[in-house]
Structures are given as structure tokens and as C-alpha cells.
Coordinates of C-alpha atoms in Angstrom, one line a residue:
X1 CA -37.1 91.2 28.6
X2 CA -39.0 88.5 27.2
X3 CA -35.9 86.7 26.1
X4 CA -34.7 86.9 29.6
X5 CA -37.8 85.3 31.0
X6 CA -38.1 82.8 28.2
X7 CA -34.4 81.2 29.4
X8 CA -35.3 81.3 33.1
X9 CA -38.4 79.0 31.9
X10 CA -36.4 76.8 30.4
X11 CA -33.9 76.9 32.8
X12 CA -36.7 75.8 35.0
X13 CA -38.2 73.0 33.4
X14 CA -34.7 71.5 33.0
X15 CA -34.2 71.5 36.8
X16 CA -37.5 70.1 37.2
X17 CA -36.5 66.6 37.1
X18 CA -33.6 66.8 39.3
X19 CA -36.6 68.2 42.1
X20 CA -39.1 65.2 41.5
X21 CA -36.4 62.9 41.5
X22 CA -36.6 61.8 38.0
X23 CA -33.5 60.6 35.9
X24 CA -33.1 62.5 32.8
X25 CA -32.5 61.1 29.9
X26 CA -29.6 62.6 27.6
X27 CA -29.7 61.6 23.3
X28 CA -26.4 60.2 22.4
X29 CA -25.1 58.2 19.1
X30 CA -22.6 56.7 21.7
X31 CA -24.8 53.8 22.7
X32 CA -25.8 52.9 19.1
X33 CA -22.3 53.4 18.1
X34 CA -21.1 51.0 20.1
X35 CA -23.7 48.6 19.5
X36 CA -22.8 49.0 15.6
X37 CA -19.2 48.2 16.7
X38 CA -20.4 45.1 18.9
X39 CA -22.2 43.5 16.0
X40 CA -19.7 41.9 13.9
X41 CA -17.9 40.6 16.4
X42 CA -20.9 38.8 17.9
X43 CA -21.7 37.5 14.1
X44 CA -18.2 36.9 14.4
X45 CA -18.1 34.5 17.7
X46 CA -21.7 33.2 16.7
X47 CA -20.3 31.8 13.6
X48 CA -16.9 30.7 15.3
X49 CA -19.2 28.4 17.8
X50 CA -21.5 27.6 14.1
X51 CA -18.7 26.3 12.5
X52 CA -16.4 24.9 15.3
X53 CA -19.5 22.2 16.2
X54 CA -17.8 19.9 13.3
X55 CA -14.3 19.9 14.8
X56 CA -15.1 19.8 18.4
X57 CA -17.6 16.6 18.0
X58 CA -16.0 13.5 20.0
X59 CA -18.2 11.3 17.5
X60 CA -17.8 11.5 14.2
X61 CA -20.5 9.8 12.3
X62 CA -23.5 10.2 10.2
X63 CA -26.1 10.5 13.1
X64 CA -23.2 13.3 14.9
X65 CA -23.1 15.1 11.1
X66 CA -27.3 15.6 10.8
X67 CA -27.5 16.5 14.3
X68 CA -25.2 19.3 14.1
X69 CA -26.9 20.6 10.8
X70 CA -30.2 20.4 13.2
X71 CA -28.6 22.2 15.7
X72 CA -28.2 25.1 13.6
X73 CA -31.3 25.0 12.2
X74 CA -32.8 25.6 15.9
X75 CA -30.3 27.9 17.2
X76 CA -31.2 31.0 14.6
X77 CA -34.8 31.6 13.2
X78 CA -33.6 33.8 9.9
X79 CA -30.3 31.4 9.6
X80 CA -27.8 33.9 9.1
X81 CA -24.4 33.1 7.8
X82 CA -26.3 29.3 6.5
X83 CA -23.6 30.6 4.0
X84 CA -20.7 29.9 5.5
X85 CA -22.3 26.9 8.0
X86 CA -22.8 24.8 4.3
X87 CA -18.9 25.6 3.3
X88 CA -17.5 24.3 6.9
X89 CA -19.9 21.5 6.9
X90 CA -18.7 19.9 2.9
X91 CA -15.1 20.9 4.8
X92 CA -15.9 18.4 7.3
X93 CA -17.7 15.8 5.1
X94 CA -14.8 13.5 4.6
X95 CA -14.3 13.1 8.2
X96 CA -17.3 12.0 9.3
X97 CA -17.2 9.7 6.3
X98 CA -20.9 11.1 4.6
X99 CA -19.4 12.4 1.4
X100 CA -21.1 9.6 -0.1
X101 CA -24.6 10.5 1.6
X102 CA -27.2 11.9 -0.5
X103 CA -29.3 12.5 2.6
X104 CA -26.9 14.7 3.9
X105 CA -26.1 16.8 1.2
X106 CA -30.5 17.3 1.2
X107 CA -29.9 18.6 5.0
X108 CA -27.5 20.7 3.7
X109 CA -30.1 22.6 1.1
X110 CA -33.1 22.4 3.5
X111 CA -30.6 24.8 5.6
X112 CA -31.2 27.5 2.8
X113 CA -34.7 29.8 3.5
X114 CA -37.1 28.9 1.1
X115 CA -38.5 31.6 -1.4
X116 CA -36.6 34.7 -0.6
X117 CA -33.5 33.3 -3.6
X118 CA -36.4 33.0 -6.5
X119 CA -35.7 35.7 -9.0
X120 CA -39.2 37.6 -10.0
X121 CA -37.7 38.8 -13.6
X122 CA -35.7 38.2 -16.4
X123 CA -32.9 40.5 -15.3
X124 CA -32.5 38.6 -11.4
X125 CA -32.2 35.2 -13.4
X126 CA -30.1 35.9 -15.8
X127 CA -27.5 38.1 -13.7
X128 CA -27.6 35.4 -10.8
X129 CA -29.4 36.7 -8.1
X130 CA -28.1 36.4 -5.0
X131 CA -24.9 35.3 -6.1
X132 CA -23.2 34.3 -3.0
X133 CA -26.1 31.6 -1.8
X134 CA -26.5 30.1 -5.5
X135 CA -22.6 29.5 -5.6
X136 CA -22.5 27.9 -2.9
X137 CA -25.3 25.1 -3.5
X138 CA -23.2 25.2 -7.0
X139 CA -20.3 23.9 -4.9
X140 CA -22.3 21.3 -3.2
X141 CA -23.7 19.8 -6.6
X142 CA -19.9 19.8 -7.6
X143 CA -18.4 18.0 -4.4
X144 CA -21.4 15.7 -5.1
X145 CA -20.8 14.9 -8.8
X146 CA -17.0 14.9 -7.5
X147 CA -17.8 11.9 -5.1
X148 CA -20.0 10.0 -7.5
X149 CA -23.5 11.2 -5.8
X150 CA -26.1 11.3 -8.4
X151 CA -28.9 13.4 -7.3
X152 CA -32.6 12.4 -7.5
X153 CA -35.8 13.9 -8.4
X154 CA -36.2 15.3 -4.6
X155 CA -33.9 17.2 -4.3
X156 CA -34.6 18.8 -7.3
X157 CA -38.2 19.8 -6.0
X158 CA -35.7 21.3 -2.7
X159 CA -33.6 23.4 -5.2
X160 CA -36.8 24.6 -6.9
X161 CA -38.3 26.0 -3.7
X162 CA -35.1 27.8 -2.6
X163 CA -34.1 29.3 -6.0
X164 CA -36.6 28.6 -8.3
X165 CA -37.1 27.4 -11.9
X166 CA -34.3 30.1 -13.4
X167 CA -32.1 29.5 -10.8
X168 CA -28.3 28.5 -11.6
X169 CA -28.4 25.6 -9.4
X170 CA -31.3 24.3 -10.6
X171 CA -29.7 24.3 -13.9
X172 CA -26.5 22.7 -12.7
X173 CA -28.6 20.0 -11.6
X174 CA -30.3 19.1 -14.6
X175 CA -27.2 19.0 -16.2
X176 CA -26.0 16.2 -13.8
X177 CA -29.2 14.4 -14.3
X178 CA -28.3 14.0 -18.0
X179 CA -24.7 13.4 -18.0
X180 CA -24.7 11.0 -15.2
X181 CA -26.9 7.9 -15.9
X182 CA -24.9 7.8 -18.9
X183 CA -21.7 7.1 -16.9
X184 CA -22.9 6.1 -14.2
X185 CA -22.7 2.0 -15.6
X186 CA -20.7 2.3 -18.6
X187 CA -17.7 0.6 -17.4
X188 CA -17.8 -3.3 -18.0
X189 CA -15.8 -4.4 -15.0
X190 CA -18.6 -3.5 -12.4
X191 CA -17.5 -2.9 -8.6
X192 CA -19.3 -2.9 -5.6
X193 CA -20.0 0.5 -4.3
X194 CA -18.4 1.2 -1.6
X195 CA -14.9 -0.6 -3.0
X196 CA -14.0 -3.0 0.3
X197 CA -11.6 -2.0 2.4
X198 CA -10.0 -5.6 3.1
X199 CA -6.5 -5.8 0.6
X200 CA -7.3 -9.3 -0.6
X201 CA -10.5 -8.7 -1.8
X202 CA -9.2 -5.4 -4.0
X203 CA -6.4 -7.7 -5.0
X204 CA -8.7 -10.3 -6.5
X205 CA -10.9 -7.7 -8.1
X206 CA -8.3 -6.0 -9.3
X207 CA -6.5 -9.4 -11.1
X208 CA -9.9 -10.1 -12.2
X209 CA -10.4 -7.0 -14.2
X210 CA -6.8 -7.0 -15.7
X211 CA -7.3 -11.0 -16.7
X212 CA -10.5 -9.9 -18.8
X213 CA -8.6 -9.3 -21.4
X214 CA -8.4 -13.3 -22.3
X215 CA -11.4 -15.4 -21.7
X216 CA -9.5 -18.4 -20.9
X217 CA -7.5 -16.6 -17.8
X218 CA -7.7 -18.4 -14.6
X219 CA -7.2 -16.7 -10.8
X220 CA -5.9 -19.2 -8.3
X221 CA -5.0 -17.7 -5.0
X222 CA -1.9 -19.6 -3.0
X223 CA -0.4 -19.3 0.3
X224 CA 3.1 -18.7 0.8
X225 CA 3.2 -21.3 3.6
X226 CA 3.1 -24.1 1.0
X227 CA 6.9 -22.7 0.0
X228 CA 9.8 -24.4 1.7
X229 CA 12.1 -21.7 3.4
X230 CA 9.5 -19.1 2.5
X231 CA 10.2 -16.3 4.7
X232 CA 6.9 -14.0 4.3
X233 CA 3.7 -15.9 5.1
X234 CA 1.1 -14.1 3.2
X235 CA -1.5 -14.6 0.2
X236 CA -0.5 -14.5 -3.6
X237 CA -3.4 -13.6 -5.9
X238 CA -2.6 -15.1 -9.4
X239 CA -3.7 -14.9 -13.0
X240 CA -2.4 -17.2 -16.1
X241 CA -4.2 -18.4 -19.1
X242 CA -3.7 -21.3 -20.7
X243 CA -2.1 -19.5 -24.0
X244 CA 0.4 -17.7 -21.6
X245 CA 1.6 -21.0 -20.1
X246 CA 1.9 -21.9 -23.8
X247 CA 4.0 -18.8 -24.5
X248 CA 6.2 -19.2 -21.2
X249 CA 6.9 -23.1 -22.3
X250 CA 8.3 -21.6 -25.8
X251 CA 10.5 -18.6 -24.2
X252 CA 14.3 -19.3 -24.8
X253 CA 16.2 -20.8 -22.1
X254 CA 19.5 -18.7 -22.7
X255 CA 17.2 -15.7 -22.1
X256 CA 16.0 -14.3 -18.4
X257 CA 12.3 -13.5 -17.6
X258 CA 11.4 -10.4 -15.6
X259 CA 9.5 -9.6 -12.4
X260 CA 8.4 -5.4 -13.2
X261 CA 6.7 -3.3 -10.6
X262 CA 5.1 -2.3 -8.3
X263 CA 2.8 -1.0 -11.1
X264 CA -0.7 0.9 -9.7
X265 CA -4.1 0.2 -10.3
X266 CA -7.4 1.8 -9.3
X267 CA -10.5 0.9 -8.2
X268 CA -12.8 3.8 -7.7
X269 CA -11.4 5.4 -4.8
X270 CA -8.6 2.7 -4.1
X271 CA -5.3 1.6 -5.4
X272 CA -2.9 -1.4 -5.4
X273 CA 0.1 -2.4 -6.7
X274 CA 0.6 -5.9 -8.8
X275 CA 3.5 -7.3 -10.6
X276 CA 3.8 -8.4 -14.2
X277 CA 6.4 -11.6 -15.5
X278 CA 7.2 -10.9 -18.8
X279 CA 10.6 -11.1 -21.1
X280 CA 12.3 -9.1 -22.6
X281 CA 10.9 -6.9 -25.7
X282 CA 11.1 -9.3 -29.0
X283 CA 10.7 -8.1 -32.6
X284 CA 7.8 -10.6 -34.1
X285 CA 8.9 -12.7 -36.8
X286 CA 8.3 -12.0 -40.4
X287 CA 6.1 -14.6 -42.1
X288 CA 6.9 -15.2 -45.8
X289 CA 4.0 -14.3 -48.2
X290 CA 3.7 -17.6 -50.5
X291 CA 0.6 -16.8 -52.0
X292 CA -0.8 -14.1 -54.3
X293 CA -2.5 -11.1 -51.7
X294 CA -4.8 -10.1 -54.2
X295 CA -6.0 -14.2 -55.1
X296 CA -9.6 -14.4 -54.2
X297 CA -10.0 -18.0 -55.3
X298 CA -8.9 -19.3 -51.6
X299 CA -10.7 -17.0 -48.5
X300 CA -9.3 -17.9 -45.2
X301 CA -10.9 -17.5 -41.8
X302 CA -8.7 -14.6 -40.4
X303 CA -10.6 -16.0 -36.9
X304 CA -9.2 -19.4 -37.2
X305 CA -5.7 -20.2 -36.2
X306 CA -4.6 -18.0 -33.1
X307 CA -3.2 -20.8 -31.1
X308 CA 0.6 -21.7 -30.9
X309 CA 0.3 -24.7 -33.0
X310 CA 0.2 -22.3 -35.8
X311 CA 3.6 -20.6 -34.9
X312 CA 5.9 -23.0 -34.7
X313 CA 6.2 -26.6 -37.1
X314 CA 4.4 -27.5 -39.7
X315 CA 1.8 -24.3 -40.6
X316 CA -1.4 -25.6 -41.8
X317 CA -3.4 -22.3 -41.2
X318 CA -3.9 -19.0 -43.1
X319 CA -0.9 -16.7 -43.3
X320 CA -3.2 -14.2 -42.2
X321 CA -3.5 -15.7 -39.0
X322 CA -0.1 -16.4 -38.6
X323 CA 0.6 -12.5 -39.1
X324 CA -2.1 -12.1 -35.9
X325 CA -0.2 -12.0 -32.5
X326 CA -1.6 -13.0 -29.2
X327 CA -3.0 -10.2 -26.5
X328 CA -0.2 -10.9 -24.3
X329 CA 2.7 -10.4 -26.8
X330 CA 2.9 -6.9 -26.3
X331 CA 6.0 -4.1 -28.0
X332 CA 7.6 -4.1 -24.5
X333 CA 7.7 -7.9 -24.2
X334 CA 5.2 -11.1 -23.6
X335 CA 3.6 -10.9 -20.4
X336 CA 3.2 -14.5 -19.1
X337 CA 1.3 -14.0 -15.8
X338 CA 0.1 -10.9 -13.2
X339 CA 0.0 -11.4 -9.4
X340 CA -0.5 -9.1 -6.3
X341 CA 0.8 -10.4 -2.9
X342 CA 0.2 -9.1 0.6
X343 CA 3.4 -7.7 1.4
X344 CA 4.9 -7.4 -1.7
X345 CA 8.8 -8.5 -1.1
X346 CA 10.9 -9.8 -2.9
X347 CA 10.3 -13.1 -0.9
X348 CA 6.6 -13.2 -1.6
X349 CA 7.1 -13.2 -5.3
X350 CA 9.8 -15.5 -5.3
X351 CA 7.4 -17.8 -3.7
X352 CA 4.6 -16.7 -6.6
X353 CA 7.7 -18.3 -8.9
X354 CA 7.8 -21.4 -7.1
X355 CA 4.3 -21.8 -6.8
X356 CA 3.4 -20.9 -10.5
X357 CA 6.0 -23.7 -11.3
X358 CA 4.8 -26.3 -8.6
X359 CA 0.6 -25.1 -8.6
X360 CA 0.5 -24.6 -12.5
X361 CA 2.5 -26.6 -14.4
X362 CA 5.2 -24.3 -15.5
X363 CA 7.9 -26.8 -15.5
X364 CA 10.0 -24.1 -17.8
X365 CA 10.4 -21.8 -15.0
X366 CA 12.8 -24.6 -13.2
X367 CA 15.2 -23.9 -15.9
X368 CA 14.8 -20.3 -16.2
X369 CA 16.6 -17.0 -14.6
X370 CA 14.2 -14.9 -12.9
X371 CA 15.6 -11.2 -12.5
X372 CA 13.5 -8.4 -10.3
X373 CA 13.0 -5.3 -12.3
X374 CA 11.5 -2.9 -9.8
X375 CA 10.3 0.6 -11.1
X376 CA 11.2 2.4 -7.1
X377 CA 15.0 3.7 -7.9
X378 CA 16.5 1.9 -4.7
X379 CA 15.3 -1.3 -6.1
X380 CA 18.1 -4.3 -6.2
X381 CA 18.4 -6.9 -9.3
X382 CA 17.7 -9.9 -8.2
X383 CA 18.4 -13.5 -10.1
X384 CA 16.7 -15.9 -8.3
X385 CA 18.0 -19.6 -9.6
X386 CA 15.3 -22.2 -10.2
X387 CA 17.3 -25.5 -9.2
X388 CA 18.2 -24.1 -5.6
X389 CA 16.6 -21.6 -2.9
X390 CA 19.5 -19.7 -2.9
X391 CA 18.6 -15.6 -3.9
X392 CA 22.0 -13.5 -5.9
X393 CA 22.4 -10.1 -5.2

């Protein structure tokens, strides 16, 4: 009997809302179920629209590339996946042209929180804590040290508020602040930073450098224009000492000299192609030994005597020096001058021929057979005679 009545009660109050006109409210999982199934793909789309900001910008600049890292700054308080917004953005570096930037790559850490990476014990600093968001600044250092960015003493302070003293990034970075500075200006040929874009100017750097070698080289630039019958109109960048016109002026006349390339050279982040005319590979002559090697009574200057008077006629030099070859007779053959040309034909360094002959001095040439020793396999021989304009296949 009092079970009975107990039911009808609650029976009762059940119905009671239903009366007053009260909806009633029913507990379910569904709802939070299908919130829980909602929220990846939301994280999903919200990083789609993150990420996509770099692809779907109409300007691509330096001012387009920080406001897009602002832009996500704002859009999310806690900066949830800043993750994967740092990976797209060093994705898109290169085409906005700010791979070069240090300022940006600082945007890039201030998008990290600050304090929540620093590791509180031995243990979180050893075993990497958080791995995921150190990594990833990792990665940025690298792309950085990659480009030739050489970090500075603020964005250390950055690095140490987001990860701390005992943080591998921080660690990465002092190793690029020692190893760096050291390379940074060890190279003798010194470039302009950013290498030009214009072709002639890499050209005359680039002859520049290679002429180093020999104190005495000179780089004359001619135009193709001053060439009779010259088909291509373009610039010739040259470079000849004095001792290779020396060395061209005693090369056999029975024997050819050669035109080789395109050969490749570098300058930082940009290449061209030069040419090289040199003969044919020449065992160097013995020199008799007259004198007693181990005679102490006579020194010689080994530094005296490297000019071509001591080579051919009457020797009145060491026979140490005689033994010395020049720079430019190499075990492949005696280069006698380099050049890079504009369009680099066949008719453009024909006209380098004609020009080195007319320009400077290299009477020898006239009498000579030029033959074009291309390193691309389709490449033609091709003798050009000196006395006429005429071109043999």
C-alpha cells in the first residue's frame, strides 16, 4: 500500500509540469556527444581558414606576410594550433620573398604563448618538454641558418620567455651564435647581400672572383656590335692577364685552341655559366739539373724568375724557378682567358675571339684554329677560321 501510493506521487509530480505549462527537461549524452563529434572538425575548418590566409593573399609582400601573422594573433586568445600556423607560414616564406627577414621570423616566435613551455625540473628539460612546440621553433632556427639569417641577441631574450633557459631551442640558438660569425665573413671574394638580380652585374662579379687568382688579370667588358657580321648583339665580360697573353703568343700554331663550357658558377644563391679558352692538355717540359742539388754555396730566390723570359732562350734564372709553372698551366691544359656573354652562342663567343684579338692584342689568335668544345651532349664542333668570317661545321 505504501508502494502503491509512493508511485502515484511520483507519477504526479511528473505530470506537474505538463499542467503549469512548463517544458521538461530530459538528461541525454546525445547533445555532448555530438558536440564532442563537432569539435574537430571546427578545429579542422578553423585551421583550414588559418593556414589558407598565405595562399589566398592577392599581395604577396612583407607588409601582406606580418599582417597575416597579426591576424592570427587577434583571431584566437589561447592560439591554438600556433603549431601548425608557424609550419604553413616558413611553407609560404619563399613566396612572399621574407626568407631573408629576421623580423619575420621574431613574429613568427612572438606567436608562441609565453611561459606555459619553461620546464620547472630537471626531468621536463632534459626529456624535451613539450616536444611538438620546441621542434618546431627548432625548424625555424634551421630554415634560418639555411637562408643565411644570423640571429641576434633579441630574439634570444624571445626564446627565453617561451621556453626558457633549458629549453632545446634556446640551445640551438646559442649554437648558431657561435658557429656563425665565424663564417659568416670568411670568404675573401665578398658579395653584396642580396646577390643582384641583373645578369651583367653577376657576370662581372663572377669573372672578378675567378681572375683573383693572378694579380695582374684585367676585366674589359665589349660589345658584340663592334664585330662585323656579328649576328648576336649582346655584352662579353672578359678576363686576360698579361702572362696569359704571353702564354697564348707561345702556343703552337699547328695546334687548335678550345672554347669548353658552359661551365657553372655560384654566387650565394645565384648561378652562371662562363667559358674557358684553353689548349689542349701538355706534359711540362723536363729541365736538365746542371748543378749539384745538395750545393749550398749558390742559394737562389725560388720567388724570382716566373715570367716567360725564363722558359724559353737563353735561361739566366734558377732551375728552381724554371721547374715552377704558372697558375694558368693547369694538368688539363693552359687556360688563356675566361668570359661570360649574354646569350651565350656560339656567335657571341666567336665575337669574344675577334674582339680578344682586335681589343687585346692577341695577334696569335689570327693564325690560330678555334674549335667549340661544349660540355651539353647535343653540342656541335665548331672551327672557326681566323683570316675569314666564315664558321665550319
Amino acid at each position: 500500500m505504501f508502494l502503491t501510493r509512493h508511485l502515484r506521487l511520483s507519477a504526479g509530480i511528473l505530470k506537474l509540469p505538463a499542467r503549469l505549462g512548463i517544458p521538461a527537461r530530459q538528461c541525454s549524452t546525445q547533445s555532448r556527444d555530438k558536440k564532442a563529434d563537432e569539435s574537430p572538425d571546427d578545429d579542422k575548418k578553423s585551421l583550414i581558414l588559418r593556414t589558407n590566409l598565405f595562399e589566398s593573399a592577392a599581395k604577396k609582400d612583407k607588409q601582406t606576410y606580418i599582417e597575416m601573422v597579426r591576424i592570427f594573433e587577434k583571431r584566437s586568445v589561447h592560439r591554438r594550433n600556433h603549431v601548425e600556423f608557424i609550419y604553413a607560414a616558413l611553407r609560404h616564406m619563399e613566396e612572399f620573398g621574407v626568407q631573408k627577414d629576421i623580423a619575420v621570423y621574431k613574429a613568427l616566435i612572438d606567436v608562441m604563448p609565453k611561459g606555459k613551455f619553461i620546464p620547472t625540473n630537471i626531468f621536463q628539460a632534459e626529456f624535451m618538454h613539450y616536444p611538438r612546440q620546441q621542434q618546431c621553433i627548432i625548424d625555424l632556427l634551421e630554415q634560418m641558418e639555411d637562408n643565411g639569417v644570423m640571429p641576434d641577441y633579441e630574439m634570444e631574450a624571445m626564446l627565453i620567455n617561451v621556453f626558457g633557459k633549458k629549453g632545446h631551442p634556446v640551445r640551438k640558438y646559442w649554437r648558431m651564435m657561435y658557429w656563425m660569425p665565424k663564417f659568416k665573413n670568411l670568404s675573401p671574394w665578398l658579395l653584396p647581400n642580396p646577390v643582384p638580380d641583373d645578369t651583367f652585374a653577376l657576370a662581372r662579379l663572377a669573372v672578378e672572383r675567378m681572375c683573383s687568382i693572378d694579380p695582374r688579370s684585367k676585366v674589359d667588358v665589349f660589345d658584340t656590335k663592334a664585330v662585323e657580321n656579328a649576328l648576336d648583339h649582346t655584352w662579353v665580360v672578359s678576363g686576360q692577364s698579361v702572362e696569359q697573353s704571353e702564354l697564348l703568343e707561345a702556343h703552337s700554331k699547328q695546334e687548335p685552341v678550345y672554347i669548353e663550357g658552359p661551365f657553372v658558377i655560384w654566387l650565394r644563391n645565384r648561378c652562371i655559366n662562363y667559358y674557358v679558352l684553353k689548349s689542349a692538355p701538355k706534359p711540362l717540359p723536363t729541365v736538365e739539373q746542371t748543378e749539384d742539388p745538395d750545393d749550398v754555396s749558390n742559394l737562389h730566390n725560388p720567388y724570382i724568375g716566373l715570367d716567360l723570359r725564363f722558359r724559353k732562350g737563353q735561361r739566366t734564372g734558377s732551375a728552381v724557378s724554371t721547374q715552377r709553372r704558372s697558375v694558368h698551366e693547369q694538368d688539363d691544359g693552359i687556360i688563356y682567358a675566361i668570359c661570360c656573354t649574354g646569350t651565350s652562342t656560339k656567335d657571341s663567343l666567336l665575337s669574344w675571339i675577334r674582339l680578344l684579338e682586335k681589343e687585346n692584342g692577341n695577334a696569335s689568335l689570327a693564325s690560330l684554329a678555334v674549335l667549340f668544345k661544349f660540355t651539353s651532349p647535343t653540342a656541335e664542333v665548331t672551327v672557326s677560321d681566323g683570316n675569314s668570317n666564315t664558321v665550319q661545321h
